[in-house]
Amino acid sequence: MLRLFPVCRSTLRLQRVTGASYVSHRGFGTQATRLPPDFTLFPNFFTVDEQCLLLKASLKKLDTMESGKFRRRRRQFLQSYNPQPSVNPVQALFLPDDFYDFQEGHFDGVIRRYREMHVTAWPEDMPEIIPLIERLRELHPNGEIQTHILHLASDGTILPHVDNVEASGTWIMGVSLGDERILRLERSDLPEERYEIPLSSGSVYIQKDVVRYDYRHSILQSGDGTHPPSEGKQRLSIMIRDRFISPTP
Ligand code: OGA
Ligand code: MN
């Protein structure tokens, strides 16, 4: 297996590879079915109700690690918050951007405007989550896993990178909730070999082996083409990875 990138830090992601600029060639209809090697997409894996449960549980986890200031702000806002019935029920679970303590991301980092955390247990008062997580387990190989949640602000983005090859194993699973964004995959040694995959809310993808090691992945700012990037909406992903097993000498 070809491992192209050295490990720079103990984080999950490697530093951005800079200096390249490419022409985009979007074409949703046909591109959606054109997938790179070792990539699998399950477009409607979770129903809207299930998406709401997963998103509620994830936001709850992230919210409890934030400072009192933001928690108080959210409590006050929620006292008079009454989302329009017409609003997409998944999207309605996100409060406006100002109510979350999004990190800007470092200049050499990969993610801009985000909150994230490592999850070892889901909220105990939400047992409905358990069968949903079990269904995800059926999609990937057995073994020890690590789970992260990553919440992107409306203008949040993930720049091209390969996940740190020594922080996790050979596959990466992503559950997308909220705004539909484009996942761009481009071969590290041949950037023209590129795929752009819309990730609808409720979809699940798995990238492993060739695409996991030899392609850089990024999440573009705004996905569905119905609004300019400046009017994007929030997205949360549940990222599940297998543990890195160091090769025995
Ligand atoms: C990451 C990542 C992709 C996603 O967290 O390293 O690339 O779908 N996430 O959120
Ligand atoms: Mn990644």
Tab-separated table of C-alpha atoms and ligand atoms in Angstrom:
chain	number	residue	atom	x	y	z
A	1	MET	CA	0.000	0.000	0.000
A	2	LEU	CA	1.413	3.367	-0.984
A	3	ARG	CA	1.694	5.870	1.861
A	4	LEU	CA	2.569	9.163	0.322
A	5	PHE	CA	2.610	11.538	3.224
A	6	PRO	CA	4.855	11.732	6.237
A	7	VAL	CA	3.193	12.228	9.591
A	8	CYS	CA	3.703	15.762	10.860
A	9	ARG	CA	1.722	15.714	14.069
A	10	SER	CA	-0.278	13.464	16.251
A	11	THR	CA	-3.576	14.786	14.917
A	12	LEU	CA	-5.935	12.959	12.645
A	13	ARG	CA	-5.187	15.124	9.681
A	14	LEU	CA	-2.046	16.036	7.855
A	15	GLN	CA	-1.160	19.544	6.938
A	16	ARG	CA	-2.598	20.984	3.816
A	17	VAL	CA	-0.667	20.487	0.635
A	18	THR	CA	-0.376	23.934	-0.902
A	19	GLY	CA	0.517	25.331	-4.279
A	20	ALA	CA	-2.024	23.677	-6.496
A	21	SER	CA	-4.939	25.343	-8.168
A	22	TYR	CA	-7.358	23.384	-10.273
A	23	VAL	CA	-10.293	24.064	-12.503
A	24	SER	CA	-13.481	22.636	-11.147
A	25	HIS	CA	-15.571	20.399	-13.342
A	26	ARG	CA	-18.822	19.848	-11.552
A	27	GLY	CA	-21.583	17.846	-13.128
A	28	PHE	CA	-23.789	16.465	-10.433
A	29	GLY	CA	-25.930	14.080	-12.492
A	30	THR	CA	-23.161	11.981	-13.895
A	31	GLN	CA	-20.460	12.644	-11.291
A	32	ALA	CA	-22.640	11.347	-8.489
A	33	THR	CA	-22.410	7.839	-9.869
A	34	ARG	CA	-18.727	8.083	-10.837
A	35	LEU	CA	-16.824	7.037	-7.736
A	36	PRO	CA	-13.110	6.518	-7.129
A	37	PRO	CA	-11.648	3.096	-6.304
A	38	ASP	CA	-12.466	1.773	-2.824
A	39	PHE	CA	-15.133	4.404	-2.218
A	40	THR	CA	-18.708	3.449	-1.273
A	41	LEU	CA	-21.675	5.775	-0.896
A	42	PHE	CA	-24.992	4.945	0.796
A	43	PRO	CA	-27.094	7.947	-0.265
A	44	ASN	CA	-30.228	7.597	1.887
A	45	PHE	CA	-28.993	5.535	4.770
A	46	PHE	CA	-30.851	7.404	7.527
A	47	THR	CA	-34.425	8.717	7.420
A	48	VAL	CA	-35.132	12.331	8.365
A	49	ASP	CA	-36.251	11.236	11.857
A	50	GLU	CA	-33.069	9.230	12.326
A	51	GLN	CA	-30.953	12.144	11.080
A	52	CYS	CA	-32.657	14.382	13.662
A	53	LEU	CA	-31.827	11.939	16.452
A	54	LEU	CA	-28.192	11.630	15.431
A	55	LEU	CA	-27.823	15.369	15.036
A	56	LYS	CA	-29.489	16.094	18.405
A	57	ALA	CA	-27.197	13.636	20.165
A	58	SER	CA	-24.108	15.047	18.436
A	59	LEU	CA	-24.974	18.673	19.178
A	60	LYS	CA	-25.673	17.728	22.774
A	61	LYS	CA	-22.207	16.210	23.089
A	62	LEU	CA	-20.513	19.238	21.540
A	63	ASP	CA	-22.589	21.717	23.537
A	64	THR	CA	-21.646	20.252	26.891
A	65	MET	CA	-17.955	20.826	26.275
A	66	GLU	CA	-18.417	24.530	25.556
A	67	SER	CA	-17.974	27.414	27.954
A	68	GLY	CA	-20.780	28.727	30.154
A	69	LYS	CA	-20.952	31.871	28.046
A	70	PHE	CA	-22.140	30.052	24.926
A	71	ARG	CA	-24.392	27.729	26.888
A	72	ARG	CA	-26.114	30.701	28.520
A	73	ARG	CA	-26.463	32.428	25.152
A	74	ARG	CA	-28.098	29.343	23.665
A	75	ARG	CA	-30.460	28.933	26.626
A	76	GLN	CA	-31.653	32.516	26.295
A	77	PHE	CA	-32.104	32.215	22.536
A	78	LEU	CA	-34.068	28.971	22.847
A	79	GLN	CA	-36.593	30.548	25.233
A	80	SER	CA	-38.069	32.490	22.336
A	81	TYR	CA	-36.949	30.355	19.386
A	82	ASN	CA	-39.738	29.066	17.235
A	83	PRO	CA	-38.498	27.644	13.931
A	84	GLN	CA	-40.854	27.966	10.966
A	85	PRO	CA	-42.658	24.681	10.287
A	86	SER	CA	-41.477	24.967	6.682
A	87	VAL	CA	-37.822	24.793	7.684
A	88	ASN	CA	-36.147	21.470	7.002
A	89	PRO	CA	-36.393	19.637	10.379
A	90	VAL	CA	-32.753	18.585	10.318
A	91	GLN	CA	-31.494	22.078	9.541
A	92	ALA	CA	-33.848	23.534	12.192
A	93	LEU	CA	-31.820	21.813	14.914
A	94	PHE	CA	-28.859	24.091	14.274
A	95	LEU	CA	-28.956	27.484	15.980
A	96	PRO	CA	-27.508	30.469	14.093
A	97	ASP	CA	-23.691	30.419	13.810
A	98	ASP	CA	-23.180	33.044	16.536
A	99	PHE	CA	-24.455	30.647	19.190
A	100	TYR	CA	-21.564	28.231	18.720
A	101	ASP	CA	-17.916	28.715	19.607
A	102	PHE	CA	-16.504	27.728	16.214
A	103	GLN	CA	-12.717	27.518	15.979
A	104	GLU	CA	-11.124	29.508	13.181
A	105	GLY	CA	-8.492	26.861	12.495
A	106	HIS	CA	-4.791	27.518	12.350
A	107	PHE	CA	-3.129	28.956	9.255
A	108	ASP	CA	-1.552	25.618	8.455
A	109	GLY	CA	-4.530	23.572	9.572
A	110	VAL	CA	-7.020	21.821	7.372
A	111	ILE	CA	-10.373	22.810	8.839
A	112	ARG	CA	-11.817	26.310	9.050
A	113	ARG	CA	-14.703	27.380	11.311
A	114	TYR	CA	-15.567	24.189	13.159
A	115	ARG	CA	-16.178	22.467	16.478
A	116	GLU	CA	-15.119	18.887	16.988
A	117	MET	CA	-14.725	16.264	19.646
A	118	HIS	CA	-13.806	12.683	20.199
A	119	VAL	CA	-16.833	10.603	21.282
A	120	THR	CA	-16.520	7.608	23.534
A	121	ALA	CA	-20.156	7.407	24.668
A	122	TRP	CA	-23.424	8.751	23.292
A	123	PRO	CA	-25.830	10.587	25.644
A	124	GLU	CA	-27.328	8.101	28.066
A	125	ASP	CA	-30.752	9.711	27.894
A	126	MET	CA	-30.948	8.992	24.158
A	127	PRO	CA	-31.064	5.184	23.886
A	128	GLU	CA	-32.701	5.535	20.431
A	129	ILE	CA	-29.203	6.274	19.126
A	130	ILE	CA	-27.890	2.798	19.878
A	131	PRO	CA	-29.613	0.898	17.016
A	132	LEU	CA	-28.547	3.625	14.583
A	133	ILE	CA	-24.911	3.252	15.585
A	134	GLU	CA	-25.320	-0.512	15.366
A	135	ARG	CA	-26.513	-0.164	11.776
A	136	LEU	CA	-23.329	1.729	10.971
A	137	ARG	CA	-21.294	-1.077	12.498
A	138	GLU	CA	-22.828	-3.480	9.990
A	139	LEU	CA	-21.350	-1.431	7.140
A	140	HIS	CA	-17.721	-1.571	8.191
A	141	PRO	CA	-15.307	-4.344	9.160
A	142	ASN	CA	-15.296	-5.460	12.782
A	143	GLY	CA	-12.604	-4.170	15.045
A	144	GLU	CA	-11.751	-1.342	17.329
A	145	ILE	CA	-13.048	2.029	16.192
A	146	GLN	CA	-12.729	5.694	17.124
A	147	THR	CA	-15.551	8.189	16.644
A	148	HIS	CA	-15.374	11.939	16.103
A	149	ILE	CA	-18.024	14.535	15.501
A	150	LEU	CA	-17.213	17.538	13.366
A	151	HIS	CA	-19.540	20.531	13.150
A	152	LEU	CA	-18.874	23.020	10.349
A	153	ALA	CA	-20.182	26.589	10.516
A	154	SER	CA	-22.186	27.892	7.543
A	155	ASP	CA	-18.926	29.131	6.057
A	156	GLY	CA	-16.830	26.291	7.476
A	157	THR	CA	-14.713	24.220	5.143
A	158	ILE	CA	-12.222	21.350	5.008
A	159	LEU	CA	-9.168	21.863	2.791
A	160	PRO	CA	-7.526	19.039	0.812
A	161	HIS	CA	-5.689	16.534	3.010
A	162	VAL	CA	-5.004	12.883	3.694
A	163	ASP	CA	-5.894	11.715	7.197
A	164	ASN	CA	-2.796	11.076	9.277
A	165	VAL	CA	-1.796	7.540	8.322
A	166	GLU	CA	-0.611	6.698	11.823
A	167	ALA	CA	-3.543	8.151	13.733
A	168	SER	CA	-6.088	5.762	12.222
A	169	GLY	CA	-6.311	2.691	10.033
A	170	THR	CA	-7.267	1.762	6.499
A	171	TRP	CA	-10.835	3.036	6.297
A	172	ILE	CA	-12.805	6.188	7.155
A	173	MET	CA	-16.580	6.349	7.395
A	174	GLY	CA	-18.518	9.619	7.317
A	175	VAL	CA	-22.171	10.253	8.175
A	176	SER	CA	-23.396	13.601	6.798
A	177	LEU	CA	-26.103	15.621	8.555
A	178	GLY	CA	-27.412	19.061	7.628
A	179	ASP	CA	-26.216	21.072	4.664
A	180	GLU	CA	-25.396	19.100	1.550
A	181	ARG	CA	-21.732	19.669	0.752
A	182	ILE	CA	-19.452	18.394	-1.961
A	183	LEU	CA	-16.744	15.904	-1.072
A	184	ARG	CA	-13.873	16.385	-3.510
A	185	LEU	CA	-11.404	13.555	-3.952
A	186	GLU	CA	-8.289	14.132	-6.035
A	187	ARG	CA	-5.414	11.787	-6.625
A	188	SER	CA	-2.349	13.141	-4.851
A	189	ASP	CA	0.029	12.436	-7.742
A	190	LEU	CA	-2.478	13.232	-10.478
A	191	PRO	CA	-4.863	16.012	-9.386
A	192	GLU	CA	-6.714	15.893	-12.720
A	193	GLU	CA	-8.056	12.560	-11.532
A	194	ARG	CA	-10.779	14.123	-9.500
A	195	TYR	CA	-14.254	13.248	-8.230
A	196	GLU	CA	-16.864	15.532	-6.712
A	197	ILE	CA	-19.541	13.757	-4.724
A	198	PRO	CA	-22.552	15.541	-3.201
A	199	LEU	CA	-23.098	14.331	0.365
A	200	SER	CA	-26.783	14.654	1.132
A	201	SER	CA	-28.009	14.675	4.711
A	202	GLY	CA	-28.509	11.112	5.873
A	203	SER	CA	-25.882	9.695	3.524
A	204	VAL	CA	-22.954	7.571	4.640
A	205	TYR	CA	-19.683	7.080	2.796
A	206	ILE	CA	-16.675	4.857	3.317
A	207	GLN	CA	-13.254	5.555	1.846
A	208	LYS	CA	-10.636	2.863	2.230
A	209	ASP	CA	-7.319	1.624	0.828
A	210	VAL	CA	-6.538	3.358	-2.511
A	211	VAL	CA	-8.792	6.377	-2.007
A	212	ARG	CA	-7.868	6.659	1.683
A	213	TYR	CA	-4.101	6.760	1.059
A	214	ASP	CA	-3.600	8.008	-2.502
A	215	TYR	CA	-6.287	10.690	-2.757
A	216	ARG	CA	-6.669	13.973	-0.911
A	217	HIS	CA	-10.171	14.761	0.276
A	218	SER	CA	-11.828	18.102	0.973
A	219	ILE	CA	-15.298	19.389	1.833
A	220	LEU	CA	-16.209	22.390	-0.271
A	221	GLN	CA	-17.922	25.377	1.195
A	222	SER	CA	-21.382	25.137	-0.255
A	223	GLY	CA	-22.811	22.113	-1.851
A	224	ASP	CA	-26.133	21.968	-3.524
A	225	GLY	CA	-25.586	24.824	-5.977
A	226	THR	CA	-28.792	26.563	-4.885
A	227	HIS	CA	-26.993	29.238	-2.903
A	228	PRO	CA	-23.622	31.003	-3.126
A	229	PRO	CA	-20.916	29.910	-0.659
A	230	SER	CA	-21.604	32.952	1.516
A	231	GLU	CA	-25.103	31.617	2.163
A	232	GLY	CA	-24.114	28.095	3.073
A	233	LYS	CA	-25.641	26.268	6.007
A	234	GLN	CA	-24.196	24.239	8.840
A	235	ARG	CA	-23.169	20.613	8.474
A	236	LEU	CA	-22.207	18.013	11.032
A	237	SER	CA	-20.428	14.768	10.273
A	238	ILE	CA	-19.927	11.718	12.431
A	239	MET	CA	-16.539	10.289	11.467
A	240	ILE	CA	-15.736	6.701	12.368
A	241	ARG	CA	-12.268	5.263	11.791
A	242	ASP	CA	-10.530	2.021	12.585
A	243	ARG	CA	-7.469	2.079	14.781
A	244	PHE	CA	-3.999	2.123	13.302
A	245	ILE	CA	-2.188	-1.157	13.683
A	246	SER	CA	1.532	-0.664	13.330
A	247	PRO	CA	3.127	-3.097	10.895
A	248	THR	CA	5.056	-5.789	12.716
A	249	PRO	CA	8.751	-5.782	11.730
B	1	OGA	C1	-11.924	14.808	8.568
B	1	OGA	C2	-12.680	14.849	7.303
B	1	OGA	C3	-14.810	14.703	6.193
B	1	OGA	C4	-16.277	14.886	6.449
B	1	OGA	O1	-12.538	14.999	9.641
B	1	OGA	O2	-10.712	14.549	8.516
B	1	OGA	O3	-12.075	14.810	6.272
B	1	OGA	O4	-17.075	14.281	5.703
B	1	OGA	N1	-14.036	14.900	7.354
B	1	OGA	O5	-16.619	15.627	7.367
B	2	MN	MN	-10.134	13.813	6.617
